[in-house]
Coordinates of C-alpha atoms in Angstrom, one line a residue:
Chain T
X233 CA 80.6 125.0 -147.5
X234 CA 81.5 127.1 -144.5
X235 CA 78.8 126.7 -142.1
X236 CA 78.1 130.0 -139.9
X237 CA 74.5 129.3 -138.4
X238 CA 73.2 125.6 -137.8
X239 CA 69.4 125.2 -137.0
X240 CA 66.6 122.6 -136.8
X241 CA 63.4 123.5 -138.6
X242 CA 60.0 122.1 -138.6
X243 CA 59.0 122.9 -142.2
X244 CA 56.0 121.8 -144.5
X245 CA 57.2 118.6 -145.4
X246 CA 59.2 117.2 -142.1
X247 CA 62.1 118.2 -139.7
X248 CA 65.8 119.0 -140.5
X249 CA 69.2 120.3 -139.9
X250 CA 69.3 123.5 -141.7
X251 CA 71.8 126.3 -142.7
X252 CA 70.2 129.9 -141.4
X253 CA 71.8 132.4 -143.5
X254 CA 71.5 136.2 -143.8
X255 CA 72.5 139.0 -142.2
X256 CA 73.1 139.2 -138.3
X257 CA 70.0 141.0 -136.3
X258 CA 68.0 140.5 -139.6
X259 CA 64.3 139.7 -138.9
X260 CA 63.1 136.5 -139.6
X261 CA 61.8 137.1 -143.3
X262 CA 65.1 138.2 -144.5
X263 CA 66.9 134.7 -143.5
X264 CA 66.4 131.8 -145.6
X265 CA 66.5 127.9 -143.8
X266 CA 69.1 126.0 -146.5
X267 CA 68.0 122.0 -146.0
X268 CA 71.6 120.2 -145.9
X269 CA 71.8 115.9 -145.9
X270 CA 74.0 113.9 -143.0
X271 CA 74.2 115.8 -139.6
X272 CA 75.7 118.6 -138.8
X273 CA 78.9 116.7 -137.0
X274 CA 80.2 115.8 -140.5
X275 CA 80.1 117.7 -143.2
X276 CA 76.6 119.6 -143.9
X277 CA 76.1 119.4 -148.0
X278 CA 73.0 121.4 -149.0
X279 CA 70.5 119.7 -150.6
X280 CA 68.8 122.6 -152.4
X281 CA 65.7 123.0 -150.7
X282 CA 65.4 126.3 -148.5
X283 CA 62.5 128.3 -147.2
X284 CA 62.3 131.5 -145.9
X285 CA 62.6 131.2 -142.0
X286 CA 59.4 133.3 -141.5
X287 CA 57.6 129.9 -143.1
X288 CA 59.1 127.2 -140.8
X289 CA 59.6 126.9 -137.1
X290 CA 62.7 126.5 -135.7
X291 CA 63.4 123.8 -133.0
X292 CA 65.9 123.0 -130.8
X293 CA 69.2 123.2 -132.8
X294 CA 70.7 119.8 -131.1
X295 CA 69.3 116.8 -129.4
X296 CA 71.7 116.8 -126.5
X297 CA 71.6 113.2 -124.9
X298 CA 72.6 115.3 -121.4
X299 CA 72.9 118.9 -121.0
X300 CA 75.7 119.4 -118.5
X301 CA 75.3 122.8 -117.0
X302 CA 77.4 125.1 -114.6
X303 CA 76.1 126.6 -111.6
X304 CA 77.4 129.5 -110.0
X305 CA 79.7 131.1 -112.2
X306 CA 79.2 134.5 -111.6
X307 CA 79.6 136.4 -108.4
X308 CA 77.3 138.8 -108.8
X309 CA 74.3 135.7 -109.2
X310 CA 75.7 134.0 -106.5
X311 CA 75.8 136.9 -103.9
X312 CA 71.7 137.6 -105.7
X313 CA 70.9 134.0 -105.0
X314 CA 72.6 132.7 -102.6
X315 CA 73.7 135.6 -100.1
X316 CA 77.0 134.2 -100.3
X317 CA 80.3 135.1 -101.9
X318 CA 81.4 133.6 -104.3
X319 CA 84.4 132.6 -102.9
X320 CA 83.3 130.8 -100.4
X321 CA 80.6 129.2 -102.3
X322 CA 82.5 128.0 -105.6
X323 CA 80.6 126.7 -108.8
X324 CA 79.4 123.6 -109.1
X325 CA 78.2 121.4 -111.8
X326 CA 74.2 119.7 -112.9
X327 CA 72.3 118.0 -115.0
X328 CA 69.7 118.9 -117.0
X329 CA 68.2 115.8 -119.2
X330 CA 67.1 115.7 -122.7
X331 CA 63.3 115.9 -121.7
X332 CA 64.1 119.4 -120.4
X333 CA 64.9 120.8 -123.7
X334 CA 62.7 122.9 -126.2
X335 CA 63.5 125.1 -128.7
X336 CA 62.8 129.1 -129.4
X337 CA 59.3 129.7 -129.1
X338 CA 58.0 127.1 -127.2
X339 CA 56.4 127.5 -123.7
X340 CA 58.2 126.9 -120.9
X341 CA 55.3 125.0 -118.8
X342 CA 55.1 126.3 -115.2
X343 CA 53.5 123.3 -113.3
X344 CA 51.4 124.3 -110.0
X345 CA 54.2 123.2 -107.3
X346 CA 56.9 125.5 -108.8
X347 CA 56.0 128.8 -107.3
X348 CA 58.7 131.2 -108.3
X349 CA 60.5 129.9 -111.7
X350 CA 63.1 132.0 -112.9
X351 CA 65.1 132.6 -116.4
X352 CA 68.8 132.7 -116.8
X353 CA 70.3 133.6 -119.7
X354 CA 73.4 131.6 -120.8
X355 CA 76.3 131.1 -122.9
X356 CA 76.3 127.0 -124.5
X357 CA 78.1 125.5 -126.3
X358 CA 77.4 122.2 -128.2
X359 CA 80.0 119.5 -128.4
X360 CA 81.0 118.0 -131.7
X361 CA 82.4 114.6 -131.3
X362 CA 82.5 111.9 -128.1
X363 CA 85.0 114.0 -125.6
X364 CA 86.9 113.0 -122.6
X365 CA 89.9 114.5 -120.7
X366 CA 89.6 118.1 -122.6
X367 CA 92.4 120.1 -122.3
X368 CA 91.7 123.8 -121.3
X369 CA 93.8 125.5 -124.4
X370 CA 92.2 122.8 -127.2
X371 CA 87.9 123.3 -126.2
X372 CA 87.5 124.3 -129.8
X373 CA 88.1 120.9 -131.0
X374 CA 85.7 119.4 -129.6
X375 CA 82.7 122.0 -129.9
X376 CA 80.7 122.5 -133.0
X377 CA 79.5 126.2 -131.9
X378 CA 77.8 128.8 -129.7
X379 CA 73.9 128.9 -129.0
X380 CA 72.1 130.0 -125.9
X381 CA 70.2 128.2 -122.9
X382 CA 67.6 129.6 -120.9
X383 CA 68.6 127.5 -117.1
X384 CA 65.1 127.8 -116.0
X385 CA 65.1 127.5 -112.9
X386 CA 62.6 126.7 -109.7
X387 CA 64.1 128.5 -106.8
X388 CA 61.7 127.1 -104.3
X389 CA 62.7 123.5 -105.3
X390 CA 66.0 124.5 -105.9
X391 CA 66.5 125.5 -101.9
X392 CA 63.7 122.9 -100.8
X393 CA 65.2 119.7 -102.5
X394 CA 69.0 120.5 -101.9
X395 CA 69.4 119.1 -105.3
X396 CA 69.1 120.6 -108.4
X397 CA 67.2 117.9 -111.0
X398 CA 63.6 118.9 -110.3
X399 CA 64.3 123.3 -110.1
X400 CA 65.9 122.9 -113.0
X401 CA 65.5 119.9 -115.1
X402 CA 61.7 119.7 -115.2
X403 CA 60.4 118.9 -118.7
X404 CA 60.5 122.3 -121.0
X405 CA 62.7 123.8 -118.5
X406 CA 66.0 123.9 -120.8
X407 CA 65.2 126.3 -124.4
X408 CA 67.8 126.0 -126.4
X409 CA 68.7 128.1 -129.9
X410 CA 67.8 130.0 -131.8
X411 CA 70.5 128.0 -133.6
X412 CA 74.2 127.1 -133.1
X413 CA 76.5 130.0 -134.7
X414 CA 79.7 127.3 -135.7
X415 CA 82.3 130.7 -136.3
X416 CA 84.0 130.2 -132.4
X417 CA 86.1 133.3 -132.8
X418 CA 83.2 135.6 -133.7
X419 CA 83.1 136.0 -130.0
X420 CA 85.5 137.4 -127.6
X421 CA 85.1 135.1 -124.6
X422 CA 86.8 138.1 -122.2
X423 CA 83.9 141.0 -123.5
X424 CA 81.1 139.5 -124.9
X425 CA 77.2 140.7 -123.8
X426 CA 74.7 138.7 -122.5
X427 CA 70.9 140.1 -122.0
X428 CA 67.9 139.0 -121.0
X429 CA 64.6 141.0 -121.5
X430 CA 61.4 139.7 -119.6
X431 CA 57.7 141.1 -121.1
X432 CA 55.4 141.1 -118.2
X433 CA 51.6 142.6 -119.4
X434 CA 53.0 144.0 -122.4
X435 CA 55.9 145.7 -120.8
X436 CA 59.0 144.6 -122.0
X437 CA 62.3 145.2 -119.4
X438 CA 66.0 144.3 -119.5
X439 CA 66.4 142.3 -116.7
X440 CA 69.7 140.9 -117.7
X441 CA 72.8 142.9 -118.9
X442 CA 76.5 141.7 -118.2
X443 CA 79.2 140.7 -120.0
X444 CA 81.2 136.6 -120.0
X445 CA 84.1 139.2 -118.2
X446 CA 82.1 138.2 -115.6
X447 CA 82.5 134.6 -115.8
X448 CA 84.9 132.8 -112.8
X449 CA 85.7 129.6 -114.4
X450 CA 86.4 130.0 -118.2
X451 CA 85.4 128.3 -121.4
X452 CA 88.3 126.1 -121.7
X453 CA 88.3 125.2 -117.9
X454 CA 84.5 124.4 -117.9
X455 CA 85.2 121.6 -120.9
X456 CA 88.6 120.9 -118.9
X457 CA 86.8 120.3 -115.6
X458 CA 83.3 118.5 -116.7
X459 CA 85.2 116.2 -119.0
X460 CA 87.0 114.8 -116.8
X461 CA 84.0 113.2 -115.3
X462 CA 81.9 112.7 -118.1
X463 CA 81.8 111.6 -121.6
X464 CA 80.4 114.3 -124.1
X465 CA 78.5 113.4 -127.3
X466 CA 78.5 115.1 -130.5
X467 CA 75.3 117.4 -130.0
X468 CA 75.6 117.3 -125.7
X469 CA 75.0 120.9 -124.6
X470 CA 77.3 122.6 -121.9
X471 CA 76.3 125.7 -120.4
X472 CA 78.3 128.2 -118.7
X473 CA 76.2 129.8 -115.9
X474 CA 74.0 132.8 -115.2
X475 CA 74.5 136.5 -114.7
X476 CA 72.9 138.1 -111.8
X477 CA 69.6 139.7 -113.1
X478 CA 67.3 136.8 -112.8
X479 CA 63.9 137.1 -111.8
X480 CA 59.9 135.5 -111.4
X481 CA 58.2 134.4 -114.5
X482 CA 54.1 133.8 -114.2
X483 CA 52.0 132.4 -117.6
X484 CA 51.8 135.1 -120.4
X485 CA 55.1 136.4 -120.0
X486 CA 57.4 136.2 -122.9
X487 CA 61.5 135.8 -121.9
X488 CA 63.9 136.5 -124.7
X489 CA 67.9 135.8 -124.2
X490 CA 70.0 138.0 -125.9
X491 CA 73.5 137.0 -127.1
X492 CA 74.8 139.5 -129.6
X493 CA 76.7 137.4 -132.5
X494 CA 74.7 134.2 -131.4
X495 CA 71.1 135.2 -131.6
X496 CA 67.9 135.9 -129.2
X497 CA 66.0 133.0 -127.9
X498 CA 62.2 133.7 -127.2
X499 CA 60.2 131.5 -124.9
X500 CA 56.2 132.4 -124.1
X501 CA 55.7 131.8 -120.5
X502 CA 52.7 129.1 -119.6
X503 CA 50.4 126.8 -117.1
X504 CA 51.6 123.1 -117.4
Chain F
X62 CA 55.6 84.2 -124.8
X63 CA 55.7 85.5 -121.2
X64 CA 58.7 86.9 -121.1
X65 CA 60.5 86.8 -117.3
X66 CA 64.1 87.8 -117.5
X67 CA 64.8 90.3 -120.3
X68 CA 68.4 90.5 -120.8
X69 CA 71.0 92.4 -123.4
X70 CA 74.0 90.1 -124.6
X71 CA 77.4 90.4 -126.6
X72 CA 77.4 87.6 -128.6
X73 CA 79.6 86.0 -131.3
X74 CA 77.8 87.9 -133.6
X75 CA 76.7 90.8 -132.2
X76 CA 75.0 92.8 -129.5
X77 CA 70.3 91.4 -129.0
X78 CA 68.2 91.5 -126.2
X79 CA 67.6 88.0 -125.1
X80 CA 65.4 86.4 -122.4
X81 CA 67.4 84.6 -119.6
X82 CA 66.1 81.4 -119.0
X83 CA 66.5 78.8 -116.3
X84 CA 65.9 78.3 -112.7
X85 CA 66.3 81.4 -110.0
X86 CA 69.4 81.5 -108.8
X87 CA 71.2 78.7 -111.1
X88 CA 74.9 79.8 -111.9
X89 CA 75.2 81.1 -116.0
X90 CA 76.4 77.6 -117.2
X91 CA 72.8 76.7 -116.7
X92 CA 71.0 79.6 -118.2
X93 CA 70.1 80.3 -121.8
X94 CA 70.2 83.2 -123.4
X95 CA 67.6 83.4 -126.1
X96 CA 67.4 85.8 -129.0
X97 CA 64.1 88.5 -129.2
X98 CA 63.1 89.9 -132.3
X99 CA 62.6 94.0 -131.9
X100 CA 62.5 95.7 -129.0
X101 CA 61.3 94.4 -125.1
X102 CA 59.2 97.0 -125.2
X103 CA 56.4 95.5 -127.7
X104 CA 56.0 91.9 -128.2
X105 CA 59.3 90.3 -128.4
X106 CA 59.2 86.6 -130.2
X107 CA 62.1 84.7 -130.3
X108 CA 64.7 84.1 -133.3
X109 CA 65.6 80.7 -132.2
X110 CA 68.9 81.6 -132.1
X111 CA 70.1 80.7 -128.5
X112 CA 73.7 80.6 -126.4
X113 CA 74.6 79.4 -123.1
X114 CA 74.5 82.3 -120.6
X115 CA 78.1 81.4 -120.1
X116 CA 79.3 81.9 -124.0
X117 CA 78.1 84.9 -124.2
X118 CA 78.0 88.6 -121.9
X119 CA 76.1 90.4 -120.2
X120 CA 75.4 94.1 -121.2
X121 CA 73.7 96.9 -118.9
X122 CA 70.0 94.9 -119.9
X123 CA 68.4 98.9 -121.3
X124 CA 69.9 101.9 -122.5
X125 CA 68.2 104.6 -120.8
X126 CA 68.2 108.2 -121.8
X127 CA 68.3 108.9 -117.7
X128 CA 68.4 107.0 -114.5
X129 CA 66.3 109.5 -112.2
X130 CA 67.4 108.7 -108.8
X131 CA 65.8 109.0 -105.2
X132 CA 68.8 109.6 -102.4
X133 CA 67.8 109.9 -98.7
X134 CA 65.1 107.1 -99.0
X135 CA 66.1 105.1 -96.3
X136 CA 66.3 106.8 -92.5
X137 CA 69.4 104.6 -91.4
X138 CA 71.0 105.5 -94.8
X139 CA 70.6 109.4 -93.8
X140 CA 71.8 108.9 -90.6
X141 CA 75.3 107.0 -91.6
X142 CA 76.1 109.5 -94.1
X143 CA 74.3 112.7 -93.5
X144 CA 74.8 112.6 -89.7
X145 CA 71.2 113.5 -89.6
X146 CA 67.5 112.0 -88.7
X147 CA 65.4 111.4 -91.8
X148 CA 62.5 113.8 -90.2
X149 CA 64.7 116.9 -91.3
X150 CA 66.4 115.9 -94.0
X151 CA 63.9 114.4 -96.5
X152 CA 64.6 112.2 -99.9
X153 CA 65.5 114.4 -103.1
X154 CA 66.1 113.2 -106.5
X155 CA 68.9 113.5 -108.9
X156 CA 69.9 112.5 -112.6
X157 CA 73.1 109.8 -113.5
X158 CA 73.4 110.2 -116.9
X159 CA 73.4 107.6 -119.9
X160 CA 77.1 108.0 -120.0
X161 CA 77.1 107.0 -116.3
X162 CA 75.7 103.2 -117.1
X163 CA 78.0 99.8 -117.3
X164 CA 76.9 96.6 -117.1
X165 CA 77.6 93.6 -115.3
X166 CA 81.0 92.8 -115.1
X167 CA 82.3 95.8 -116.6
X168 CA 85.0 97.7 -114.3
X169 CA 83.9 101.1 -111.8
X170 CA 87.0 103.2 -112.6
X171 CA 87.8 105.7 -110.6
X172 CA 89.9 109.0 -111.0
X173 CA 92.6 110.0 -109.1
X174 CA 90.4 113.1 -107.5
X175 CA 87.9 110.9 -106.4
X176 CA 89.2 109.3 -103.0
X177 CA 86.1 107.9 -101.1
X178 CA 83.7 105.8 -103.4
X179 CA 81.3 103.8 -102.1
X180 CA 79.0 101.3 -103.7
X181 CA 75.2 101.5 -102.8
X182 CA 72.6 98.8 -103.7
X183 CA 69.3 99.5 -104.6
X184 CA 66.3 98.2 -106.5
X185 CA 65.7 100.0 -110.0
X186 CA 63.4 100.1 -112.3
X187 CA 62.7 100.2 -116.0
X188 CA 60.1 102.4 -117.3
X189 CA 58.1 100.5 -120.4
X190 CA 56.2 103.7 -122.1
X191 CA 56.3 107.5 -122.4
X192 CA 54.7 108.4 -119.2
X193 CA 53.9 111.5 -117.4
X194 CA 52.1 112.2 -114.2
X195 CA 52.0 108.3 -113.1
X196 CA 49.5 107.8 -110.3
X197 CA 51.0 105.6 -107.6
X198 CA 48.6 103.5 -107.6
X199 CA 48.8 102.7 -111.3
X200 CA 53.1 102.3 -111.4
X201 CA 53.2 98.7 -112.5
X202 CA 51.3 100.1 -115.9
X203 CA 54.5 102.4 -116.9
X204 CA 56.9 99.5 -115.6
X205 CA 58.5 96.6 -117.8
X206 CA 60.3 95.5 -114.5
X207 CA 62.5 95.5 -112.1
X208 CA 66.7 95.8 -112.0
X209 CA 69.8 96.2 -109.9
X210 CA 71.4 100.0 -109.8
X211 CA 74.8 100.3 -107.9
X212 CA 74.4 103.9 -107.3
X213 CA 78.1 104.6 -106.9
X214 CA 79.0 107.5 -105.2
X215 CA 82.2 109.6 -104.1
X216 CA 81.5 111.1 -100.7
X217 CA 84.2 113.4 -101.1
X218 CA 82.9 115.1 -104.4
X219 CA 79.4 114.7 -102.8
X220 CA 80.1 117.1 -99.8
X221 CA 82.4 118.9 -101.5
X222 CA 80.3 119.8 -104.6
X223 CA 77.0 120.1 -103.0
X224 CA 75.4 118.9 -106.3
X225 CA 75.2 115.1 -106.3
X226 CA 76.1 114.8 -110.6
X227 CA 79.9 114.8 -110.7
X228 CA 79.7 112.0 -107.2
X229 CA 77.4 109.9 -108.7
X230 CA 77.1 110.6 -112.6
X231 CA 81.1 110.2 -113.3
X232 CA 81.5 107.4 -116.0
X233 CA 81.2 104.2 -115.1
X234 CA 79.3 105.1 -111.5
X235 CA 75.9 103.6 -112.7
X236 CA 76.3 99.9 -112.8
X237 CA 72.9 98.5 -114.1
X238 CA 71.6 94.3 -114.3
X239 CA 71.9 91.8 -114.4
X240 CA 69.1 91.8 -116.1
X241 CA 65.0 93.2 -115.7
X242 CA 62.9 90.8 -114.3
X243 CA 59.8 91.6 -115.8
X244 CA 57.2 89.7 -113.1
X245 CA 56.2 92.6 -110.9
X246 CA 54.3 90.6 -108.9
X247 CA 57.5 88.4 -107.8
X248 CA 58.8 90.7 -105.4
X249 CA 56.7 91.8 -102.5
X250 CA 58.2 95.6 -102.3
X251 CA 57.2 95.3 -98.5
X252 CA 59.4 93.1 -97.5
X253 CA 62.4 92.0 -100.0
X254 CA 65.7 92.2 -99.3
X255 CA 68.7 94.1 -100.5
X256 CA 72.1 92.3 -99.6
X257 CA 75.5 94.0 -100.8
X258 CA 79.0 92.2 -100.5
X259 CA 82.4 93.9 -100.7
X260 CA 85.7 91.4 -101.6
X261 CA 88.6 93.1 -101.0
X262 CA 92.3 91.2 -100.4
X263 CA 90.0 88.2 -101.4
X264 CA 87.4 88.6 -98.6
X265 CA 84.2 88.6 -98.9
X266 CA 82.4 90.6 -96.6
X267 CA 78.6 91.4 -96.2
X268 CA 78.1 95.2 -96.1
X269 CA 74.3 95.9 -96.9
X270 CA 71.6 93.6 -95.1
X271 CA 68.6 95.4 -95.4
X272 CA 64.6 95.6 -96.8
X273 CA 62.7 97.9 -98.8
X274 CA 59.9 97.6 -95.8
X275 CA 62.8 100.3 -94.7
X276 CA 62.2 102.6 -97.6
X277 CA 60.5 106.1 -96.8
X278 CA 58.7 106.9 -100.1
X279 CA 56.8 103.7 -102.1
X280 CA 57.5 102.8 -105.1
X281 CA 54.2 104.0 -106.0
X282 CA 54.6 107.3 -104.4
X283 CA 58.6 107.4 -106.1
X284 CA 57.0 107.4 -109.5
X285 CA 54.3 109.6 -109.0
X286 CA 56.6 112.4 -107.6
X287 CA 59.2 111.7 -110.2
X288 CA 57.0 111.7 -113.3
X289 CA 55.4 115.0 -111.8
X290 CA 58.3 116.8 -113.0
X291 CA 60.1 114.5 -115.8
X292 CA 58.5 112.7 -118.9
X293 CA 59.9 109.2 -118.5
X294 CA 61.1 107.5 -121.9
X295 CA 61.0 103.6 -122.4
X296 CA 64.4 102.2 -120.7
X297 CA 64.9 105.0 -118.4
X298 CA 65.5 103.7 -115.1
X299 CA 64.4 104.9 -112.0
X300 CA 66.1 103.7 -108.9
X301 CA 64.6 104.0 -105.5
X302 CA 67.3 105.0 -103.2
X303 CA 70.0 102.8 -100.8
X304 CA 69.7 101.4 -97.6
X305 CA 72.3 101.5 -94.7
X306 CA 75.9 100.0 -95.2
X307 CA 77.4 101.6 -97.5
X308 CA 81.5 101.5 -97.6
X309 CA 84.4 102.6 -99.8
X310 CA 86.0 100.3 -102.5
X311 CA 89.4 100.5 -103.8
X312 CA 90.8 99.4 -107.4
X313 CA 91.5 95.6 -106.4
X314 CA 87.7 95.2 -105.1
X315 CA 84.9 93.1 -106.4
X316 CA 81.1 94.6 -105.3
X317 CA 77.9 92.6 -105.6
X318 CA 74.7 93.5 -105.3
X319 CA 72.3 91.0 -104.6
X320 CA 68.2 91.3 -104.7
X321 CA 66.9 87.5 -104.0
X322 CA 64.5 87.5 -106.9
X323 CA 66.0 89.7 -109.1
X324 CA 69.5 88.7 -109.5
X325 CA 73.4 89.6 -108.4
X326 CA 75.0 92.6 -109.8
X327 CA 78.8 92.2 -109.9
X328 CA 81.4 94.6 -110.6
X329 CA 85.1 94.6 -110.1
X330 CA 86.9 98.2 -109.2
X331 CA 89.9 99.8 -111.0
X332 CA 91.5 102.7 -111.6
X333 CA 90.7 105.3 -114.3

């Protein structure tokens, strides 16, 4: 069966893997969650059971054992962040561990010492089999499909600690989903959108709204360059950077990422 | 049983955990390794099946989901490589992943584009529970004991990336044993030593002399500010940052890390 969207669901009776099928943009009623047996990284069989989406909760789509994230990867976030260009300030690469990670509609808990936590909506992709020494022109063997990550971020830790881990890494500071669209050339790497839309007392604004054009280092050189330091696992998460557009989130905001042909990802915004 | 030294051993048969017993300090011909039944972090009872220490090897003694990492935690460790007093440049914390780990004997390999690494000793270690917001004064209850980490480190990619993952989360840079000693009360964390010796053309040299009474943050106070921000699985490790001494090794080398108490980690270098 040709797989097209891959979730994990939460439904009456336990947790699964899941085919999400139906149209694109359709609202949650009109898709219907297909149980299938094994994983994902072999070949999904359904198993006959489905249930309309609108009755079962989706989680994260993968349990990443590391999510390995770029920073800086677009000039117009690093000149908003960092004052810098982004020349002389290239990307670099993070961690983010698997305690970070929820999926769509889960709160992202703002503790009390992270006073000015931020979205950024991102481009992931999750890998498919162990990976090392990827080469540039052959990332699409190794990656099972596109979803979206929401790189929370802490910019008062992120410039206080130097390092990264804590801004960014803190538990339910990585969303992940809605679910992992497995059709890689549905997207055109050189033109495809990227939106983010913050709702802040009821008033919902774009905040985000570039294009991957924008992206310095590319897909293929991303998995080229973190590979060659790292072993990936089938169902490790790499994302690709951030747009400029970010901005503060307080509790009782809602954040949705927008990535037309992967999905939206919609986080409520709380007090840890 | 009280279990001291909780180890993880290939043996002819397989891979087990497996308490290390003998005498402090005895060389592995007169060590046992015994068999546990399920997991070190319940109740583990022996199988009865049992091997020399020598027969059999040595694995990295957890498999932890993260190593969460302090760096800057010693002033004369700040000053040697950061050029700077401790007062303005405080510790910070950063993630090695899983992929990172190696056990003892297993080879650091390094890549061609990493051209200054450097071992660094340092006591780790190994959380026994989920656990979140640890007081310090309560860390020996989320603790099954203590470990060696070599916090490898390329001081190139450091400086170069700003980010500390790719210097110190590259495969292989997270050296882990040689096993957990499990006694907390063995060490007196105000005053134990941390020795690290480099061979290199067949001479051993002493590299690291130091103490934890030189370490800036507790280990109390480590856990407490760690666990603030990250939920803590059983078997992650947290390492508590290295003292002064630190030097590069070449493929050729042989590093050991030795914690009277705990036990000698030892690693030869080679290229990747």
């Amino acid at each position: 069966m040709a797989v097209m969207r891959l979730g994990r669901i939460a439904h009456p009776d336990g947790i699964c893997f899941a085919v999400i099928d139906g149209p694109d943009e359709a609202p949650a009623e009109q898709l219907v969650a297909k149980e299938i047996a094994g994983t994902p990284f072999t070949s999904p069989e359904p198993t006959g059971r489905e249930w309309k989406l609108s009755d079962v909760r989706l989680l994260a789509p993968t349990l990443p054992t590391k999510v390995v994230a770029l920073g800086r990867n677009y000039a117009d976030h690093v000149a908003e962040v960092f004052k810098q260009s982004a020349d002389s300030l290239p990307p670099t690469i993070f961690i983010k561990p698997s305690t970070a990670v929820i999926g769509p509609g889960a709160p992202i808990k703002i503790p009390e010492f992270a006073t000015k936590v931020e979205f950024e909506g991102e481009l992931a992709v999750v890998i498919s089999k162990p990976s090392k020494n990827i080469k540039a022109e052959n990332w699409k063997d190794h990656v099972l499909g596109y979803t979206i990550c929401n790189d929370v971020s802490s910019r008062d830790l992120q410039f206080q600690d130097g390092q990264w881990a804590r801004a960014k890494g803190m538990d339910t500071f990585c969303p992940l989903g809605p679910w992992i669209e497995t059709d890689l050339d549905k997207l055109n790497l050189d033109d495809q959108k990227i939106n983010a839309f913050l709702t802040h007392d009821g008033h919902r604004e774009q905040k985000q709204d570039s294009n991957t054009d924008q992206m310095i280092v590319k897909m293929g050189g991303i998995l080229e360059e973190i590979s060659a330091s790292f072993t990936l696992l089938p169902g490790d998460v790499i994302t690709t950077g951030s747009p400029a557009g970010t901005a503060p989130m307080v509790p009782g905001d809602s954040i949705e990422i927008d990535i037309p042909g992967v999905g939206s990802l919609i986080n409520p915004i709380a007090r840890a």
